[in-house]
CSV table of C-alpha atoms in Angstrom, one decimal:
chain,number,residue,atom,x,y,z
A,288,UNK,CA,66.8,106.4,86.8
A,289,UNK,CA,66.7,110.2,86.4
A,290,UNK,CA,68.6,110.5,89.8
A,291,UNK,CA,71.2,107.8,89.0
A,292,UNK,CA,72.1,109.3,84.9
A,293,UNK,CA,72.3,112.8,86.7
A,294,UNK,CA,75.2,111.1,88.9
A,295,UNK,CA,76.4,109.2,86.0
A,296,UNK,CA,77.2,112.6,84.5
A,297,UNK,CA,78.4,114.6,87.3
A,298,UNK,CA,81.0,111.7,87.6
A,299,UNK,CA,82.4,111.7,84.8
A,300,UNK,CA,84.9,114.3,86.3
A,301,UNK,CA,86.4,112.0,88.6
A,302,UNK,CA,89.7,112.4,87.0
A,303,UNK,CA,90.0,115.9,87.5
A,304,UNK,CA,89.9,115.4,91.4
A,305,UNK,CA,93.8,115.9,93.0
A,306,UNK,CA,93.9,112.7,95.6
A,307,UNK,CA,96.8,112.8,96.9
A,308,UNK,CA,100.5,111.2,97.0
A,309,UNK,CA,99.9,108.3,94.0
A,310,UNK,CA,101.5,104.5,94.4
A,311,UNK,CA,100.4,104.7,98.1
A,312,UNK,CA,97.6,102.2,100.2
A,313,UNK,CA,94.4,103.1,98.8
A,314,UNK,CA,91.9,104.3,100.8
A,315,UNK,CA,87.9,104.6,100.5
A,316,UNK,CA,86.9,108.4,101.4
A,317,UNK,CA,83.2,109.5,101.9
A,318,UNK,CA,82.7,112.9,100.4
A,319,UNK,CA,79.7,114.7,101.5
A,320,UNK,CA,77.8,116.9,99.0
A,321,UNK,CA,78.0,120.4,101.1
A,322,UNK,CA,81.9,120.0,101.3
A,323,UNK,CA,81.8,119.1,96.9
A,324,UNK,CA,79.2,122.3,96.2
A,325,UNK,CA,81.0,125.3,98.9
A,326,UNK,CA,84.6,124.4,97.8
A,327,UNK,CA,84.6,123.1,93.9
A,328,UNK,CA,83.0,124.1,90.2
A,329,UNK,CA,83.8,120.9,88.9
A,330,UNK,CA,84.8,121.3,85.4
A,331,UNK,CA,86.3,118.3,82.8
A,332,UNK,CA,88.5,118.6,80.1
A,333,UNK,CA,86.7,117.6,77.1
A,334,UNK,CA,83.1,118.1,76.4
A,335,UNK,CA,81.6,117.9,79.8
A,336,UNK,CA,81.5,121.4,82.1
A,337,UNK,CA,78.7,121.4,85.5
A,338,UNK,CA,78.4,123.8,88.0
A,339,UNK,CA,78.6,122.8,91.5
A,340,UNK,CA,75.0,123.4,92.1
A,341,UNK,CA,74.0,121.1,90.0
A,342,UNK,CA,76.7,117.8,91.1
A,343,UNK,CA,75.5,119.0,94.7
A,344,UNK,CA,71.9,118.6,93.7
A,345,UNK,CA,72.4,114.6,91.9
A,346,UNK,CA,74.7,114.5,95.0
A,347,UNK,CA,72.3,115.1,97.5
A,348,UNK,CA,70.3,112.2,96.3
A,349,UNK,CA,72.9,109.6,95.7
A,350,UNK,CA,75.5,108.0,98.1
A,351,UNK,CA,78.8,108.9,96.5
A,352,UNK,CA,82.4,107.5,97.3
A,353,UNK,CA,85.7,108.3,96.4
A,354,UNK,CA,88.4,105.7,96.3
A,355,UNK,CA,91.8,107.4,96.0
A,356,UNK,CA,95.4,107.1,97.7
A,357,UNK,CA,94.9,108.3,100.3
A,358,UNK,CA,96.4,112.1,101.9
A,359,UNK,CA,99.2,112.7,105.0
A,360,UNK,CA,98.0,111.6,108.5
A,361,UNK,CA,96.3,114.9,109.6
A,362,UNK,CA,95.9,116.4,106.3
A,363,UNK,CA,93.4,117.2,104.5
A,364,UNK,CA,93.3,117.9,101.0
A,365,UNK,CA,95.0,120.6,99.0
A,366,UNK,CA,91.2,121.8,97.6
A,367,UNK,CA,89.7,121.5,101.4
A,368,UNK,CA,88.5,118.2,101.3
A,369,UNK,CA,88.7,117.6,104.9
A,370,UNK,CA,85.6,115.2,105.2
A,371,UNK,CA,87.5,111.9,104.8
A,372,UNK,CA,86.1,108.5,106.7
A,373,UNK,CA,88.0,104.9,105.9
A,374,UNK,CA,86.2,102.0,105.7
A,375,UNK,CA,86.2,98.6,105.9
A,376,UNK,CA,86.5,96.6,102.7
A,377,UNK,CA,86.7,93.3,104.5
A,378,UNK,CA,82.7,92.5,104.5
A,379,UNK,CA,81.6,89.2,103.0
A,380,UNK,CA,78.1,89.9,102.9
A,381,UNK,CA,78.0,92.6,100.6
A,382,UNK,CA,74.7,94.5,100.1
A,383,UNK,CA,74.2,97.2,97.3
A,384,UNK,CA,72.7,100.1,98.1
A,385,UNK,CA,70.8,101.8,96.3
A,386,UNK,CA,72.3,104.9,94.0
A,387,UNK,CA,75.9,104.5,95.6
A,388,UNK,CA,78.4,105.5,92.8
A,389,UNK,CA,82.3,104.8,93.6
A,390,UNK,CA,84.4,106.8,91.9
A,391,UNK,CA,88.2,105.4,91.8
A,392,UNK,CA,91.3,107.5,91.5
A,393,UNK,CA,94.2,104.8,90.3
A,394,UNK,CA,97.7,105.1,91.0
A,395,UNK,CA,99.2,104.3,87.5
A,396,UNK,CA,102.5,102.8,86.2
A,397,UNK,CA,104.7,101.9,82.8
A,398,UNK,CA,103.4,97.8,84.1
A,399,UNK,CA,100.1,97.2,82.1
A,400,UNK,CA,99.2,94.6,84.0
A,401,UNK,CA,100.0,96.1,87.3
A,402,UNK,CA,97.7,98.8,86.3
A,403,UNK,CA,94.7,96.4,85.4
A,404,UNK,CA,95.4,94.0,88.5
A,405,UNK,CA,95.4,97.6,90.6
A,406,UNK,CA,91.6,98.5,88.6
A,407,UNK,CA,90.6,95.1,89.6
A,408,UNK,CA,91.5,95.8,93.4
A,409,UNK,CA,89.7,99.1,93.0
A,410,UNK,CA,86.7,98.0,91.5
A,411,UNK,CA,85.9,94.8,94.0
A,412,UNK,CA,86.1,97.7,97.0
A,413,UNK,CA,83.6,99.5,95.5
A,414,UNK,CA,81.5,96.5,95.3
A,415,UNK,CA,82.2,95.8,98.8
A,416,UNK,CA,81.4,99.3,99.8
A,417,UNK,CA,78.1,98.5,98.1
A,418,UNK,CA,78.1,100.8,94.8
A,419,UNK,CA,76.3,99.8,92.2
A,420,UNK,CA,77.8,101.8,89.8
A,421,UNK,CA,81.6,102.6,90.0
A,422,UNK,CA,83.6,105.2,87.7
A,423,UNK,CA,87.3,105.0,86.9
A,424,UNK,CA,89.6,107.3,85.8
A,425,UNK,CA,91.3,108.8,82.7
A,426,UNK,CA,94.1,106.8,80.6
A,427,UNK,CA,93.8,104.3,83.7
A,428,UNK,CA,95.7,101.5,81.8
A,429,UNK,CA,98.5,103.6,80.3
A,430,UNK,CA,100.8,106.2,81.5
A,431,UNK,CA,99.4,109.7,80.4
A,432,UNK,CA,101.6,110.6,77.5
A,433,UNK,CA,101.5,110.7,73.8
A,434,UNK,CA,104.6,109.0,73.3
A,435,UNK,CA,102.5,105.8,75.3
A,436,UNK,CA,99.3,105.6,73.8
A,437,UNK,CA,100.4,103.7,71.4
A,438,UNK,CA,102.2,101.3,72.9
A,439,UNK,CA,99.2,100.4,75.4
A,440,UNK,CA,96.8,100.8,73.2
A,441,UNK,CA,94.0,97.8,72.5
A,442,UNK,CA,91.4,96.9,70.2
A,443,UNK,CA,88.2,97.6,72.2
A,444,UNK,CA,84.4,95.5,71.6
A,445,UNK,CA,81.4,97.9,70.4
A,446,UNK,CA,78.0,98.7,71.9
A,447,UNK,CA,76.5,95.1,72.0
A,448,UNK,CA,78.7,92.9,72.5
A,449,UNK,CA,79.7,90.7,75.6
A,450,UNK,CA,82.1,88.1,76.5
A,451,UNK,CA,80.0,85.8,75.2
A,452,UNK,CA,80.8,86.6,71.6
A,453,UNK,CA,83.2,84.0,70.8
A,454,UNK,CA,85.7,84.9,68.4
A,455,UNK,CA,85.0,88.3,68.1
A,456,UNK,CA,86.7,88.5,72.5
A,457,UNK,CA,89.8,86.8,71.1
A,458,UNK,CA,90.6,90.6,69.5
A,459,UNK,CA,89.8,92.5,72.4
A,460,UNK,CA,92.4,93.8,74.9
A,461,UNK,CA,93.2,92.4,78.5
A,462,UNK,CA,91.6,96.3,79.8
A,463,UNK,CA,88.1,95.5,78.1
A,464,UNK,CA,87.8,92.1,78.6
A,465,UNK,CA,88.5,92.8,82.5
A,466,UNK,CA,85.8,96.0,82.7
A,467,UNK,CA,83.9,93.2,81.2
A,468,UNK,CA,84.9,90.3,83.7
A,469,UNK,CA,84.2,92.6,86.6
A,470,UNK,CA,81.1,94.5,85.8
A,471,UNK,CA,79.4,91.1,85.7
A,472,UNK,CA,81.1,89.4,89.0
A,473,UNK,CA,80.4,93.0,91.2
A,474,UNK,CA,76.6,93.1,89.4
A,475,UNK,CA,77.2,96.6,88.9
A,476,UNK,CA,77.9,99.1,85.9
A,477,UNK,CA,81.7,100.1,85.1
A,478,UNK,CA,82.2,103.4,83.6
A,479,UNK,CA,85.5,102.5,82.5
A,480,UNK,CA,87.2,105.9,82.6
A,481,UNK,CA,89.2,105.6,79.1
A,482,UNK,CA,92.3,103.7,77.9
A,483,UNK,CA,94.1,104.5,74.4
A,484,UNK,CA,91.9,102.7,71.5
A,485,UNK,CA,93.7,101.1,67.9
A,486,UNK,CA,91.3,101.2,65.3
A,487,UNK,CA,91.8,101.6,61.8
A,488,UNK,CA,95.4,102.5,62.2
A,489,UNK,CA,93.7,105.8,64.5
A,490,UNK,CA,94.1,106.0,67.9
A,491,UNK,CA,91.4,107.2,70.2
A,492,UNK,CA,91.0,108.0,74.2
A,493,UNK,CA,87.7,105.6,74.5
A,494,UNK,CA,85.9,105.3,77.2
A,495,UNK,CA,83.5,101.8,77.7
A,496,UNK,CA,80.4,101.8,79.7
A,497,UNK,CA,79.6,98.3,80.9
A,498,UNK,CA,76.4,97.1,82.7
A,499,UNK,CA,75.8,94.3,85.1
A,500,UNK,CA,75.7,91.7,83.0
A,501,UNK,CA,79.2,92.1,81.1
A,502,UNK,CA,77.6,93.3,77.9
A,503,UNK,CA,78.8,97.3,76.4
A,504,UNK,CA,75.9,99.7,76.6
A,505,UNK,CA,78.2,102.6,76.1
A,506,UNK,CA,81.4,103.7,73.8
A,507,UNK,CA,82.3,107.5,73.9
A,508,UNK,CA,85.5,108.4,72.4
A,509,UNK,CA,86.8,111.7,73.4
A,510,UNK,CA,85.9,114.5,71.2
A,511,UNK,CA,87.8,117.9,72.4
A,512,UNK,CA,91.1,116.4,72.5
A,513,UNK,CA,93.7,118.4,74.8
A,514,UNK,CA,96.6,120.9,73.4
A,515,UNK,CA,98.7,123.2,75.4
A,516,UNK,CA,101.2,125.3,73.9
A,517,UNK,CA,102.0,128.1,76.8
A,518,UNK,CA,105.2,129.9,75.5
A,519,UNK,CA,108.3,129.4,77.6
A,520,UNK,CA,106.6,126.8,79.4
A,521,UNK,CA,104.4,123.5,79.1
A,522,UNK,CA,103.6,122.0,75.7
A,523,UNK,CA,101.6,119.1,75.8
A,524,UNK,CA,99.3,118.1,72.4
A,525,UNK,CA,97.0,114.9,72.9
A,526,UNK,CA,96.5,115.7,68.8
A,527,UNK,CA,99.9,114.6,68.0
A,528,UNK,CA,98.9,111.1,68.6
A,529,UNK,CA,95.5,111.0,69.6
A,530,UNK,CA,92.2,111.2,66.8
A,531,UNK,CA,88.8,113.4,68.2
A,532,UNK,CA,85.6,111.1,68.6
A,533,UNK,CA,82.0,112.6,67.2
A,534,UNK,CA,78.9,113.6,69.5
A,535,UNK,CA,78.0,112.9,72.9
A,536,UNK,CA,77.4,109.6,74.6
A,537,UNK,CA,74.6,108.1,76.7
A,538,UNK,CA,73.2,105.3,78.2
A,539,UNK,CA,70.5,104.0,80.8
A,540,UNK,CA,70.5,102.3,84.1
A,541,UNK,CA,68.3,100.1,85.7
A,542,UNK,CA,67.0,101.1,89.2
């Protein structure tokens, strides 16, 4: 368990990996830990900050994939991520193996439900790779801009509750109820990244943490919410729109 919540954390950067050229065939890329510790300090940005050693360390010890679009023929990746093997998702006797996290990079659009069928897709090749656990990206529902969260946003269920909860699921979003959906038809846990959250006319950046059996263990809403201001040059202000969350977030897994 210690080995598998040390991964669980180290993931929770997958968002801020660079993949590639988005909207293209996905891809399933093995990354091994020496490559992750020599050429990256992994760093998030909200509330989460590890040093390489330490990702190589839970990295060592867990089977880790990355499922991304994938780069150029013959090219590796712009941070020297040159270690790239494409596998076979077409298995239909799937075995899960022991501590394999998937962590999926999602090509996103302004089509909601392109986005969601494209998670789906994601999340089945994970289980067919054999993770067990499987982490998705930030705002994976939504285009990444204050003027959208809004509009995509969705009520979201709380720690507890599962799709067998009747009338409470009629509320819910289409994003949720298919973290939901999946998480029990792959048997594994979903991190679900985040997707924009309504609640009490607030918006949040909320991230659901699923286990195998479809029920929430886990709802983090993001607390250091992102503002740039450089002078002459970018502005963006996630504050303008967005609402902070309160504390840190954790849950256990089985195994």
């Amino acid at each position: 368990m210690h080995v598998m919540k040390r991964a669980v954390q180290a993931l929770c950067v997958a968002s801020y990996f660079p993949w590639g050229a988005a909207g293209s065939r996905s891809a399933i890329t093995t990354c091994t830990s020496g490559i992750i510790a020599g050429r990256t300090d992994l760093q998030s940005s909200s509330t989460l900050k590890l040093k390489h050693t330490s990702f190589a360390s839970a990295a060592r010890r867990s089977s880790l994939l990355a499922f991304a679009p994938p780069l150029p023929s013959g090219k590796s990746n712009q941070r020297g991520f040159a270690t790239e093997k494409t596998m076979s998702s077409s298995s239909t006797d799937i075995q899960q193996i022991k501590n394999r996290v998937a962590l999926l990079q999602l090509p996103v659009t302004s089509d909601k439900s392109q986005n969601i069928q494209t998670a789906k897709d994601y999340i089945q090749k994970a289980y067919e790779a054999g993770a067990q656990l499987c982490v998705l990206p930030e705002i994976w529902n939504s285009p990444y801009a204050t003027s959208a969260f809004a509009e995509y946003a969705e009520v979201l269920p709380e720690v507890g509750d599962s799709l067998l909860d009747g009338d409470k699921a009629n509320n819910w979003g289409l994003s949720s109820i298919t973290l939901m959906e999946m998480a029990k038809s792959t048997n594994m846990y979903i991190v679900g990244g985040s997707i924009p959250e309504t609640c009490s006319s607030k918006i949040y950046n909320t991230c659901l943490i699923v286990n195998p059996s479809g029920k929430i263990v886990g709802k983090h809403r993001k607390v250091h919410l992102f503002d740039i201001n450089v002078p002459g040059g970018i502005q963006f202000k996630e504050s303008e729109t967005l609402t902070g969350g309160e504390g840190a977030t954790y849950f256990d897994v089985e195994g």
